[in-house]
CSV table of C-alpha atoms in Angstrom, one decimal:
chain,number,residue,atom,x,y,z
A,10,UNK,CA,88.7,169.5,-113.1
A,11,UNK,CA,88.1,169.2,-109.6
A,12,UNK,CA,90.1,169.0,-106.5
A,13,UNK,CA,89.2,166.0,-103.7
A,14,UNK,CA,90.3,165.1,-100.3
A,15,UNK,CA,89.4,162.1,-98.7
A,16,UNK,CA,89.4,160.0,-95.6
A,17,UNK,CA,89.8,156.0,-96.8
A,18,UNK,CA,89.6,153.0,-94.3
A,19,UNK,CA,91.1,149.6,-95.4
A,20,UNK,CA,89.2,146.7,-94.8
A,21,UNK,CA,90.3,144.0,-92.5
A,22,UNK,CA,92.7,141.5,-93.1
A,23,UNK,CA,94.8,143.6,-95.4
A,24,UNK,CA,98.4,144.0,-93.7
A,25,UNK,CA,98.6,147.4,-93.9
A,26,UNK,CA,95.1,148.1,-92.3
A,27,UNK,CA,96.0,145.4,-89.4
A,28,UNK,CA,99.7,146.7,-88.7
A,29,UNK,CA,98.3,150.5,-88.9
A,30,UNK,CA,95.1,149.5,-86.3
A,31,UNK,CA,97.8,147.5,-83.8
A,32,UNK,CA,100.1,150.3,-83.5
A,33,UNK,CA,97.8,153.6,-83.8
A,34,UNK,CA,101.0,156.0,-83.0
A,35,UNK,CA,102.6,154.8,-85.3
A,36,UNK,CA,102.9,156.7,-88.9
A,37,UNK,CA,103.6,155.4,-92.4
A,38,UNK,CA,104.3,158.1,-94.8
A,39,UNK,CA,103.9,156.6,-98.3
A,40,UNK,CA,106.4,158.7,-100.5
A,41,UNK,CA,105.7,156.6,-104.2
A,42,UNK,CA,104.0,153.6,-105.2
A,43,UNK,CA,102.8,151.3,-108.0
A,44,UNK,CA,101.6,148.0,-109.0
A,45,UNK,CA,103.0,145.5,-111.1
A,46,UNK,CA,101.8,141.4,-111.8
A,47,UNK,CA,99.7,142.0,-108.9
A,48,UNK,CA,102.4,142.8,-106.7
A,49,UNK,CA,102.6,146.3,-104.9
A,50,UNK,CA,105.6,147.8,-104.5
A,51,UNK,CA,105.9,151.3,-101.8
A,52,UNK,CA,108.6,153.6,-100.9
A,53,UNK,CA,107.7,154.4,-97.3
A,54,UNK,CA,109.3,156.2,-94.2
A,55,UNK,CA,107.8,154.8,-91.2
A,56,UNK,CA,108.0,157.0,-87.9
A,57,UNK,CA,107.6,154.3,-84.9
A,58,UNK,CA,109.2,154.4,-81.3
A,59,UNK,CA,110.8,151.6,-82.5
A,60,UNK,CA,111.0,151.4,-86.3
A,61,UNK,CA,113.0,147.8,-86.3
A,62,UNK,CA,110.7,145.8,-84.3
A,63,UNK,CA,107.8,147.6,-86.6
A,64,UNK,CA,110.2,145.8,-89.5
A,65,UNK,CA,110.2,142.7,-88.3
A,66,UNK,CA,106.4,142.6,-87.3
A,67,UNK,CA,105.4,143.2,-91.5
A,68,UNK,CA,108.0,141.1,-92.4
A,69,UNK,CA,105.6,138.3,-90.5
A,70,UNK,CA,102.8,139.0,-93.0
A,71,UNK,CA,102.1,136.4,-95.6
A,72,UNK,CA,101.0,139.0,-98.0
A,73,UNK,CA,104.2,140.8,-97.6
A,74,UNK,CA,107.2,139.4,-99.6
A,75,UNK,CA,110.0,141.5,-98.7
A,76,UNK,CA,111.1,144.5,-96.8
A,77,UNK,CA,114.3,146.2,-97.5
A,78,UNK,CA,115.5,148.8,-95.7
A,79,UNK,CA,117.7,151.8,-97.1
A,80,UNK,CA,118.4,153.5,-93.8
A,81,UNK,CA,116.9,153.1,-90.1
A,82,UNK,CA,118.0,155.5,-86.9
A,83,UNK,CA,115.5,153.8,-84.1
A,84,UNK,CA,112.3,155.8,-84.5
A,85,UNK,CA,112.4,156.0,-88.1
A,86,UNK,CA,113.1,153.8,-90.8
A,87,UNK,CA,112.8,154.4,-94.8
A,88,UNK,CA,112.1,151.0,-96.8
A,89,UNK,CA,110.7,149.5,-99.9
A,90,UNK,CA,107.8,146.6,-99.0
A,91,UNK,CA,106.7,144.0,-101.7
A,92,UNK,CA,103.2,142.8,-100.9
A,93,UNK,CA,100.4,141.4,-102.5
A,94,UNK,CA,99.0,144.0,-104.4
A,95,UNK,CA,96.8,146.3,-102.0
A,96,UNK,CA,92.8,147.0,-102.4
A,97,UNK,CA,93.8,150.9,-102.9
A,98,UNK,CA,96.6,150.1,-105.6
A,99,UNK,CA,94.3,148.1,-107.2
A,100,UNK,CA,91.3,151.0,-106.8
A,101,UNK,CA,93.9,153.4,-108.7
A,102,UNK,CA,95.0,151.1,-111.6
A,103,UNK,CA,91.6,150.4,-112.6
A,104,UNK,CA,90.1,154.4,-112.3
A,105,UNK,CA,93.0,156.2,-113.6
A,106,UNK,CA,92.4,158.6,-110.8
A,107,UNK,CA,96.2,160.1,-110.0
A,108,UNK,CA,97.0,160.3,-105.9
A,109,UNK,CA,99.0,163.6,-104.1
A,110,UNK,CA,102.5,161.8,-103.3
A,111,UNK,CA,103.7,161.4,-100.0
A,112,UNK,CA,100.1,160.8,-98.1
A,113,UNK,CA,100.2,159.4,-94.7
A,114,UNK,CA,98.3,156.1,-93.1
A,115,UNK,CA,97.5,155.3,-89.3
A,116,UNK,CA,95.1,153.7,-87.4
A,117,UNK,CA,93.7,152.1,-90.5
A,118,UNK,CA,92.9,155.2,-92.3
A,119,UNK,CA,94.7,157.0,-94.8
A,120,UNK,CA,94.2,160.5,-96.3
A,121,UNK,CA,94.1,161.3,-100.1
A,122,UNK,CA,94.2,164.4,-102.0
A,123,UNK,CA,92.8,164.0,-105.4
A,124,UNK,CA,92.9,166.1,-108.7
A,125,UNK,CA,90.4,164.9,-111.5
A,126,UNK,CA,87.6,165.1,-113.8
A,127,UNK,CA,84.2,164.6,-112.4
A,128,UNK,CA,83.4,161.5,-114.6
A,129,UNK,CA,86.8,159.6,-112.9
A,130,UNK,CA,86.0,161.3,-109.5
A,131,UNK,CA,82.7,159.1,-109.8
A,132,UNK,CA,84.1,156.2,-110.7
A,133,UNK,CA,86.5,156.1,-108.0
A,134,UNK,CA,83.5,156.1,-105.7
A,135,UNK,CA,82.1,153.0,-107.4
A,136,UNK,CA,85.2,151.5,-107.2
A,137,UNK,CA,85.8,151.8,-103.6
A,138,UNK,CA,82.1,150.6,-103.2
A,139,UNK,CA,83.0,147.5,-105.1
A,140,UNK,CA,86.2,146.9,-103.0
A,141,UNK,CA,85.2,147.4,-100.2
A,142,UNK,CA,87.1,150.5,-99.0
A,143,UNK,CA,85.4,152.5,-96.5
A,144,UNK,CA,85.4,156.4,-97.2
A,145,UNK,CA,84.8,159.6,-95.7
A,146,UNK,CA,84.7,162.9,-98.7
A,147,UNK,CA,86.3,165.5,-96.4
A,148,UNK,CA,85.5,168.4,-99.7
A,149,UNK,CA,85.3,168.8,-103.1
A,150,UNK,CA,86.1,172.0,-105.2
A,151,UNK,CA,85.3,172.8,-108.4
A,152,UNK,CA,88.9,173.9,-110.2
A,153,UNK,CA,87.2,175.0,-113.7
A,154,UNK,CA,88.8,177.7,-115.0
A,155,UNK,CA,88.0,180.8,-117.4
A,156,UNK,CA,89.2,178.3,-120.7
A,157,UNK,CA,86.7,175.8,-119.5
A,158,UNK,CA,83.9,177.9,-120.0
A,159,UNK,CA,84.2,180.7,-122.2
A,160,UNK,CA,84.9,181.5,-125.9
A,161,UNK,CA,87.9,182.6,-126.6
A,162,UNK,CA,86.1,185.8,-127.4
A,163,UNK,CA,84.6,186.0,-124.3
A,164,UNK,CA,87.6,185.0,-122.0
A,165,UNK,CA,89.6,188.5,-123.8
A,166,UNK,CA,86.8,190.6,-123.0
A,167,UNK,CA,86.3,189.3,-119.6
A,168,UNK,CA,90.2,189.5,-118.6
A,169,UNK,CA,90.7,193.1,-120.7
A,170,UNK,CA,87.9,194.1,-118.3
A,171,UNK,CA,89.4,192.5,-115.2
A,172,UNK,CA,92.6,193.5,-116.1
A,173,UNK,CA,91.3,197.4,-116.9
A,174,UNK,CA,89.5,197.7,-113.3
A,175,UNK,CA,85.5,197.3,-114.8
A,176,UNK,CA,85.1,195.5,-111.6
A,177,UNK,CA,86.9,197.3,-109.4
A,178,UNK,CA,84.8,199.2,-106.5
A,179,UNK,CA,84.7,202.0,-107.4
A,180,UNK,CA,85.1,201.2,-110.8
A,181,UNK,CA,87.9,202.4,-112.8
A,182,UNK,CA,86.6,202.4,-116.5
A,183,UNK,CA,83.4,202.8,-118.3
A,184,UNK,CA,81.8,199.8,-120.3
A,185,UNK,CA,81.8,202.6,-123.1
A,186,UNK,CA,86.0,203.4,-123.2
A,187,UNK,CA,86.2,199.4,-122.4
A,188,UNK,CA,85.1,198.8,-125.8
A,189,UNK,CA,86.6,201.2,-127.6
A,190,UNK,CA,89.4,199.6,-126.1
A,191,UNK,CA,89.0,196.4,-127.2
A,192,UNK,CA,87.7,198.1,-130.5
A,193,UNK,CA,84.7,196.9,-130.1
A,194,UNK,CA,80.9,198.3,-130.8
A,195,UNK,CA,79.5,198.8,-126.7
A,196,UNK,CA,76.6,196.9,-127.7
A,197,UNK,CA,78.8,194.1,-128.6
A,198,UNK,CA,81.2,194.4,-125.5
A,199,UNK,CA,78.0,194.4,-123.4
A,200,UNK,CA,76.7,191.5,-125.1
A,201,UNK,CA,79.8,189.5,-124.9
A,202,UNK,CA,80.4,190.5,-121.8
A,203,UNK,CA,77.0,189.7,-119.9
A,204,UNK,CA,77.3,185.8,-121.7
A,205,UNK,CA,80.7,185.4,-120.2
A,206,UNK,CA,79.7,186.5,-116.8
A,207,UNK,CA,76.5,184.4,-117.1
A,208,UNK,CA,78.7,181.4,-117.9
A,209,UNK,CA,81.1,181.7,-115.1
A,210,UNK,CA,78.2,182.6,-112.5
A,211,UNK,CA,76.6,179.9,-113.9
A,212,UNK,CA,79.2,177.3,-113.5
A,213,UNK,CA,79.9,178.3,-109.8
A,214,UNK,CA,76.7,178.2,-108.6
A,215,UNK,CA,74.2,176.3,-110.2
A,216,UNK,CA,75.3,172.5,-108.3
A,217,UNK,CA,76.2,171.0,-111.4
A,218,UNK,CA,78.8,168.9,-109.4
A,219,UNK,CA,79.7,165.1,-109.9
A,220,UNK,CA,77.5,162.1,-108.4
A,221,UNK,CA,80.0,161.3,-105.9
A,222,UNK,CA,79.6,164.5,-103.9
A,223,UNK,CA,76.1,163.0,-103.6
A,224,UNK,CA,77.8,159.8,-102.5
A,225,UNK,CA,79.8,162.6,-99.8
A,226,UNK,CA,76.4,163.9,-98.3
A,227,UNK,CA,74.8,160.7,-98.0
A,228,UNK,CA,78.3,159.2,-95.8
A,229,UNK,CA,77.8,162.5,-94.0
A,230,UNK,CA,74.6,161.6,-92.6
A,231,UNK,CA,75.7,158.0,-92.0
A,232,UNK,CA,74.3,156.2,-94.6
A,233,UNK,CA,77.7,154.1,-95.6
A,234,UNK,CA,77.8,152.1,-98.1
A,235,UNK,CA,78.3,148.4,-97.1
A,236,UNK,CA,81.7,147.2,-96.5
C-alpha cells in the first residue's frame, strides 16, 4: 500500500473550478460525495463572507440542478448540490482509488489524500491525464508493512528480536540466547534472520515505487502533461 497526497486543478468550464477561481477566499469543504446516473451529488460546508449570495451564484450554473441548504449563519452555509457529474467523481468511479473525506477546494484546486495500491495509484494518473485534470504529487510513501514482505517465519523471528532488544544500542541480547529463545539452532536464527532484514532493507530502499511517482518528478520539473 501506499499513501498519496495531491494537488488537483479542474479544468475550465466545470462549475466548481469557475465558482472556486471567481471567489479565491472563498472555501468549500467537501464532507461526502458520490455519483449516480451521471449525476454528482456533495455534502459540502462552504465558508464565504457571504455564504447566501455564494448560494445563489451556483444555483445559476446549468450544470448544477439543485442546491438545498440544511443550515446557513452568513459566512457559512452547509448544503447538498446536484450537478452534472464532475471530471473528479467521474476520475474515482472509474479507478477505484478511495479519497480522505472532508478535503477542501479553492482557487480551482483541491487537495487529496490518497491510500492505495501502486497498480491503482497509476492508473489514477492515466486517468487524470485522459480527463484532463491538472495535478501536482505533493509525496508518496511507501506503507508496506512487515506481512507484506516476510514469511511468517521470518516476521516471528524479526519481531522476537525487536521485541527482545537485538537491535537496541547497546544491545540487549545475543543472537546466541535469541535463538535458544525462539528454540531455534543459531545458525538457523541467523539465517532467517539476515533474509528478513534483507527483505525489509530491500523493500525500503531499492526505488521499486509505482510509475506515477515518475509521472510526480517529471510535473516537478515542469513537464505537464497536456490539459
Amino acid at each position: 500500500m501506499v499513501q498519496a497526497s495531491l494537488t488537483l486543478t479542474f479544468p475550465e468550464g466545470t462549475w466548481i473550478g469557475s465558482v472556486s477561481r471567481q471567489y479565491p477566499d472563498v472555501r468549500f469543504r467537501v464532507r461526502s460525495a458520490q455519483s449516480c446516473d451521471g449525476l454528482g451529488v456533495g455534502f459540502v460546508e462552504l465558508v464565504a463572507d457571504d455564504a447566501d449570495a455564494l448560494v445563489d451564484e451556483i444555483r445559476r450554473y446549468d450544470d448544477v440542478h439543485t442546491v438545498e441548504v440544511f443550515h446557513a449563519d452568513g459566512e457559512r452555509a452547509l448544503v447538498q448540490i446536484e450537478a452534472d457529474a464532475p471530471v473528479l467523481l467521474r476520475v474515482l468511479d472509474r479507478t477505484g482509488v478511495p479519497v480522505e473525506m472532508p478535503f477542501e477546494i479553492s482557487g480551482g484546486e483541491v487537495d487529496w489524500a490518497v491510500t492505495t495500491t501502486r497498480d491503482r495509484l497509476s492508473t489514477l494518473a492515466e486517468e487524470l491525464d485522459r480527463s484532463g485534470v491538472g495535478y501536482m504529487v505533493e509525496h508518496v510513501r511507501n506503507e508496506t508493512s512487515f506481512e507484506d514482505v516476510l514469511t511468517e517465519r521470518q516476521q516471528e523471528v524479526l519481531e522476537s528480536a525487536i521485541d527482545a532488544g537485538y537491535y537496541d544500542s547497546p544491545r540487549q541480547i545475543t543472537q546466541e540466547a535469541l535463538a535458544e529463545r525462539l528454540g531455534l539452532a543459531k545458525s538457523t536464527c541467523s539465517e532467517t534472520l539476515h533474509r528478513a532484514e534483507e527483505r525489509v532493507v530491500k523493500q525500503f530502499t531499492d526505488g521499486d515505487q509505482p510509475a506515477f511517482i515518475d509521472r510526480a518528478a517529471r510535473l516537478r520539473t515542469g513537464s505537464r502533461p497536456d490539459l
